[in-house]
Structures are given as structure tokens and as C-alpha cells.
Amino acid sequence: MSKGNAVPAMKPAGPKEKRGSGKLRRLVIVFFITLFLILFFQSSISKISQIQVEGNELVSAEEIIAASGARIGDNFFTMGTSTVQVNVQKHPFIESAEVAKSFPGVLKLHVKEYRRVAFQLAEDGTKEVLLADGSALPVAGQAANVPLDMPILSGWTADNPLKAKLCEALSQVPQQYLSDISEIRPDPSTAYEDRIKIYTRSRYEVLTTIEYLPGNIQYLGFLTNELKERGKDSGVITMLEQIRHAPFEGEAASGDKAAKTSPTKTPNAPKSTPTKGQANSPAKETPKPTPTPSNKSNGGQGS
């Protein structure tokens, strides 16, 4: 073969040509990634498509969502859960809240409302539910579905500071101990400014104080059952420094044994039992120092 027909050899690509080709590939990749992200964040998959509310009983889901500040269509990824949580907890009836995201597009709000402790009648006659912090919510809308299984507060003025204290005390009482209580009224005395009168569904009246209520209420079911077994189907139970049972006015004329003032021994509270000389005398209200928490749980004994 002659030299004139020889195919010239290809020169290898230089360093500059290799660098240019790699840079172009990177630019193409970055372009497509950027385009994908733009399309993704503009699509519905990156938006909040559903807001779920859990744990609410008194406040409607719509009201909680409105308080959260989150809306359907907001950006799912830029929505801060801590901000939503703070907003929800600003609601006067919400004690705490937890916020979580679930891809794609679901925002979950789990709330804990202040515990409901009682009901009351407003000035216009409508029923309101009272919460542990003393705030009132009309029994309407979402709250209308709540069972009326709590005591009714009667005779309390709106500006009475002891009503909020009572609500706080009721929040410390387990639910099962409130089932027999139908009504609570203020009944202050010289010795006890915070004395209250409790009416039970089992036809007993209970005299105690807001201070003693959380510690003494646990004995009420035991006392009423014991009194019924002894044939005393009604009367007044005094749960102050000493726990006693006495008949209603007018029952003394019947000649029944229940006509006498009857001290009752409470379980795990030996100090509540009066001495022999006290057995037939009515309980006297004398001011006592405020009991410590440990004393309250021991049958309402004073220090």
C-alpha cells in the first residue's frame, strides 16, 4: 500500500477536551435535578392535603385547625411542627398538643384538652361545661355530644374565686369517685370559708371543704355502702377533721337508731374515729391549721 492511501492516525483528546465534556454532563444533571425539584414543589404531592385532629372531645376539629394556623395547600415541607404546636396550645381549652407529619401531605394534630370536671347553668339557663382551670364552655356544637356525667355547680357566682379552686380540686379526683355526686353548692361557715355541700344520687348530703375534698372523697363510696348496710338510707355525712354521719332534720322523731349522730370509721384512717365521749355529740366545727397533703389523704385529719 502506498503512503498516499494511508489513513492518518487520530490524535488522542487533550486534557481540555475531557474537562469540557465532564463539565457539560454535570450541567445537564444539575439542570434536570433543578427542573425536577421545581416541578415537585409545585405539584400537589408537596402540599398539605389533609389535617387530622385526634383527642378532641369538647372543641371541634375545625376550631383546632383554625387555631393551628395550618391550611390545606400549605407547603408540607416548610410547615414547622413546633410553630403549629405552639399555636394550638394557645387555645384556652387545650392543655397540650403534639404535631406530626405523615408523607404524603398529612398533618396530624393530637390534642389534650383540659379535663372537664363539672357543669353549671349560665345566666340565660343554658348548660356549660367547666374545665379544670375554671373556664366554661357552652354545651353546644362538639360539646353537645359530651355525656352529662359530672356534678352540677349551683349557687356559685361568676366572680367567686373559690369556684376556680373547686374546679382545680375536682380535677385531682379520679373519675369514678365523682359518679355519685349530683350537685355541689357553696356552704361557707365561720370556721371554714371554703365549706361546700355535696348532694349525692344515693340520697346523702356531704359537708366538706374544697381543701379536704381530694383526700376525703375516696371514702364516700365506702361510707354510703356501710350506712346502707346498717339501714341508714339517708342523712348528712360530715367529712372535716372527723368523719361522721347524722340523720336529716325530722328523722330524729322517728325513734330509729339512725336518729342519733353516728361516727363512722373510715378505712386506713384510725384517727377519724371519735373517742367514747364524742359518740353521741354532733361534730363541732373548730378552725384547724391547713392540713398537709399527707394528712388530707388520711381521712381528712387535721394536723
XYZ file of C-alpha atoms in Angstrom:
303
model
C 0.000 0.000 0.000
C 1.351 3.388 -0.976
C 1.959 6.089 1.533
C -0.612 8.346 -0.212
C -3.510 5.980 0.713
C -2.641 5.588 4.409
C -5.341 6.665 6.934
C -3.958 9.290 9.261
C -3.980 8.313 12.969
C -6.456 10.076 15.340
C -4.891 12.251 17.917
C -5.920 11.486 21.484
C -8.226 14.031 23.082
C -6.375 16.618 25.031
C -6.941 17.438 28.708
C -9.047 20.489 27.855
C -11.496 18.467 25.749
C -12.002 15.919 28.575
C -12.657 18.635 31.137
C -15.193 20.298 28.844
C -17.132 17.076 28.295
C -17.354 16.284 32.064
C -18.477 19.814 32.878
C -21.259 19.594 30.306
C -22.537 16.373 31.820
C -22.627 17.926 35.261
C -24.530 20.925 33.967
C -27.075 18.662 32.300
C -27.541 16.670 35.529
C -27.945 19.829 37.634
C -30.442 21.180 35.119
C -32.643 18.104 35.267
C -32.453 17.938 39.082
C -33.449 21.591 39.342
C -36.291 21.061 36.899
C -37.486 18.048 38.878
C -37.440 19.962 42.161
C -39.343 22.866 40.646
C -41.998 20.555 39.288
C -42.123 18.586 42.559
C -42.610 21.608 44.821
C -45.257 22.976 42.505
C -47.167 19.701 42.438
C -49.916 18.703 44.869
C -47.759 15.971 46.395
C -45.657 18.558 48.240
C -48.706 20.323 49.695
C -50.686 19.591 52.850
C -53.653 17.639 51.569
C -55.182 16.522 54.890
C -55.185 17.740 58.508
C -56.221 15.161 61.081
C -57.278 16.073 64.646
C -57.256 13.493 67.437
C -58.083 13.596 71.146
C -60.649 16.411 70.995
C -63.929 15.976 72.852
C -65.141 19.489 73.638
C -63.527 21.616 70.936
C -64.375 20.923 67.297
C -61.707 19.846 64.826
C -62.452 22.915 62.690
C -61.745 25.208 65.627
C -58.470 23.458 66.427
C -57.338 23.603 62.794
C -58.150 27.289 62.661
C -56.092 27.873 65.808
C -53.131 25.898 64.394
C -52.535 28.289 61.513
C -52.065 25.371 59.090
C -54.176 25.228 55.936
C -54.838 22.726 53.191
C -52.481 23.603 50.344
C -49.649 24.924 52.521
C -46.201 23.583 51.758
C -45.766 20.264 53.525
C -42.006 20.531 53.935
C -41.703 24.135 55.077
C -44.540 23.932 57.605
C -42.881 23.933 61.046
C -44.456 21.475 63.502
C -43.206 23.435 66.516
C -44.985 26.570 65.302
C -48.233 24.656 64.790
C -47.911 23.103 68.264
C -47.466 26.489 69.954
C -50.468 27.891 68.070
C -52.747 25.026 69.104
C -51.694 25.249 72.751
C -52.741 28.908 72.809
C -56.367 27.774 72.619
C -57.921 28.338 76.075
C -59.351 24.803 76.311
C -56.256 22.925 75.061
C -53.749 21.849 77.705
C -51.131 20.352 75.344
C -50.682 19.310 71.727
C -48.457 17.079 69.613
C -47.924 17.652 65.894
C -46.574 15.132 63.383
C -46.241 14.854 59.608
C -47.003 11.811 57.514
C -45.884 11.851 53.888
C -47.526 12.478 51.550
C -49.353 15.580 52.707
C -50.889 14.541 56.071
C -50.558 16.786 59.125
C -51.645 15.149 62.404
C -52.697 17.181 65.460
C -53.132 15.226 68.694
C -54.542 17.430 71.460
C -55.182 17.031 75.175
C -58.000 19.200 76.441
C -58.286 20.434 79.981
C -60.233 17.844 81.938
C -63.945 18.556 82.319
C -64.915 18.428 85.984
C -68.463 19.784 86.321
C -71.419 21.526 84.687
C -73.234 24.739 85.518
C -76.230 26.732 84.334
C -75.433 30.074 82.712
C -77.486 33.184 83.428
C -79.621 32.503 80.353
C -80.348 28.953 81.532
C -78.064 27.160 79.075
C -75.736 24.446 80.291
C -71.998 24.976 80.368
C -69.193 22.517 80.997
C -66.499 23.574 83.464
C -62.881 22.624 82.902
C -60.078 22.025 85.367
C -58.801 25.585 85.058
C -62.244 27.008 85.859
C -63.095 28.096 82.310
C -66.596 27.426 80.961
C -67.631 26.136 77.551
C -71.255 26.174 76.298
C -72.755 22.708 75.854
C -73.268 23.177 72.124
C -71.688 22.057 68.900
C -68.983 19.482 69.594
C -69.551 19.773 73.370
C -73.212 18.809 72.973
C -72.108 15.195 72.485
C -70.461 15.065 75.923
C -72.420 12.965 78.468
C -73.746 14.859 81.496
C -71.920 12.608 83.944
C -70.371 15.278 86.170
C -71.629 17.235 89.200
C -73.624 20.417 88.627
C -72.346 23.515 90.442
C -75.230 25.587 91.824
C -75.212 28.856 93.718
C -71.737 29.929 92.582
C -71.318 33.464 91.304
C -69.093 34.113 88.328
C -66.695 36.234 90.385
C -66.349 33.736 93.246
C -62.641 32.792 93.370
C -63.480 29.591 95.232
C -65.242 28.202 92.145
C -61.971 28.040 90.210
C -60.341 26.490 93.293
C -63.127 23.893 93.406
C -62.637 23.039 89.734
C -58.937 22.534 90.370
C -59.714 20.274 93.340
C -62.207 18.242 91.283
C -59.546 17.726 88.608
C -57.483 15.883 91.234
C -60.328 13.457 91.956
C -60.446 10.247 89.865
C -63.495 9.993 87.616
C -65.026 7.016 89.437
C -65.348 8.981 92.687
C -67.488 11.648 91.018
C -70.129 9.304 89.616
C -72.409 9.519 92.679
C -72.209 13.318 93.053
C -75.146 15.188 91.540
C -74.712 18.753 92.849
C -72.210 20.910 94.733
C -73.185 24.162 96.438
C -71.162 26.675 98.480
C -71.901 26.449 102.207
C -69.348 28.688 103.980
C -69.174 28.896 107.748
C -67.211 30.957 110.249
C -64.682 28.180 110.700
C -64.496 27.116 107.058
C -64.732 29.760 104.382
C -64.438 27.119 101.634
C -67.016 24.685 103.053
C -69.233 23.058 100.445
C -72.377 20.936 100.493
C -72.478 17.930 98.189
C -75.692 16.167 97.166
C -75.330 12.558 96.075
C -77.547 10.449 93.854
C -77.728 7.926 96.691
C -79.694 10.470 98.855
C -76.913 11.605 101.166
C -75.638 15.105 101.842
C -71.933 15.606 102.392
C -70.359 18.529 104.238
C -66.688 19.044 103.497
C -64.334 21.749 102.266
C -62.623 22.348 98.968
C -59.317 21.812 100.755
C -60.340 18.397 102.110
C -62.257 17.231 99.037
C -59.474 15.434 97.075
C -58.346 13.496 100.167
C -61.758 12.658 101.621
C -63.841 11.870 98.535
C -62.217 8.452 98.156
C -64.039 7.303 101.314
C -67.509 8.422 100.249
C -68.476 5.221 98.439
C -67.295 3.100 101.341
C -69.257 5.204 103.825
C -72.516 5.189 101.888
C -72.344 1.429 101.353
C -71.657 0.852 105.050
C -74.519 3.123 106.104
C -76.960 1.380 103.759
C -75.954 -1.974 105.207
C -76.820 -0.558 108.635
C -80.239 0.546 107.384
C -79.407 4.239 107.092
C -80.541 5.185 103.618
C -80.138 8.942 104.020
C -78.514 11.551 106.190
C -75.653 14.024 106.402
C -72.043 12.897 106.208
C -69.584 15.379 107.660
C -66.082 14.979 106.227
C -63.959 17.533 108.044
C -61.402 16.776 110.762
C -63.669 13.908 111.780
C -65.951 11.954 109.500
C -69.470 11.499 110.881
C -72.977 10.571 109.804
C -76.122 12.206 111.148
C -79.791 11.902 110.105
C -81.617 14.601 108.214
C -83.688 17.060 110.231
C -87.009 15.497 111.170
C -85.726 11.940 111.212
C -84.918 12.154 114.937
C -88.639 11.940 115.794
C -88.956 8.535 114.173
C -87.191 6.824 117.075
C -84.975 4.910 114.682
C -81.410 4.231 115.626
C -80.396 6.351 112.673
C -81.708 9.372 114.565
C -78.546 9.504 116.624
C -75.362 11.085 115.410
C -73.235 8.178 114.262
C -69.466 8.363 113.871
C -68.148 6.154 111.093
C -64.707 4.669 110.965
C -63.025 5.063 107.597
C -60.547 2.543 106.153
C -56.880 3.266 106.852
C -57.876 6.320 108.886
C -57.929 5.342 112.579
C -57.575 8.967 113.687
C -61.008 9.731 112.223
C -62.748 7.596 114.885
C -64.051 9.803 117.714
C -63.497 8.946 121.362
C -66.152 7.337 123.524
C -67.258 10.646 124.928
C -67.832 12.057 121.477
C -70.060 9.282 120.187
C -73.404 10.934 120.882
C -72.466 14.573 120.340
C -72.661 16.377 116.990
C -69.453 17.330 115.218
C -68.279 20.804 116.123
C -66.595 22.963 113.556
C -63.449 24.477 115.021
C -60.814 26.100 112.859
C -57.808 23.912 112.327
C -54.445 24.561 110.677
C -54.470 23.774 106.971
C -53.600 20.061 106.659
C -50.593 18.987 104.692
C -51.091 16.803 101.577
C -50.109 13.716 103.586
C -52.844 14.441 106.143
C -55.527 15.005 103.546
C -55.186 11.503 102.179
C -55.649 10.051 105.699
C -59.401 10.528 106.009
C -59.260 14.324 106.218
C -57.387 14.510 109.554
C -56.083 17.904 110.629
C -52.545 18.371 111.917
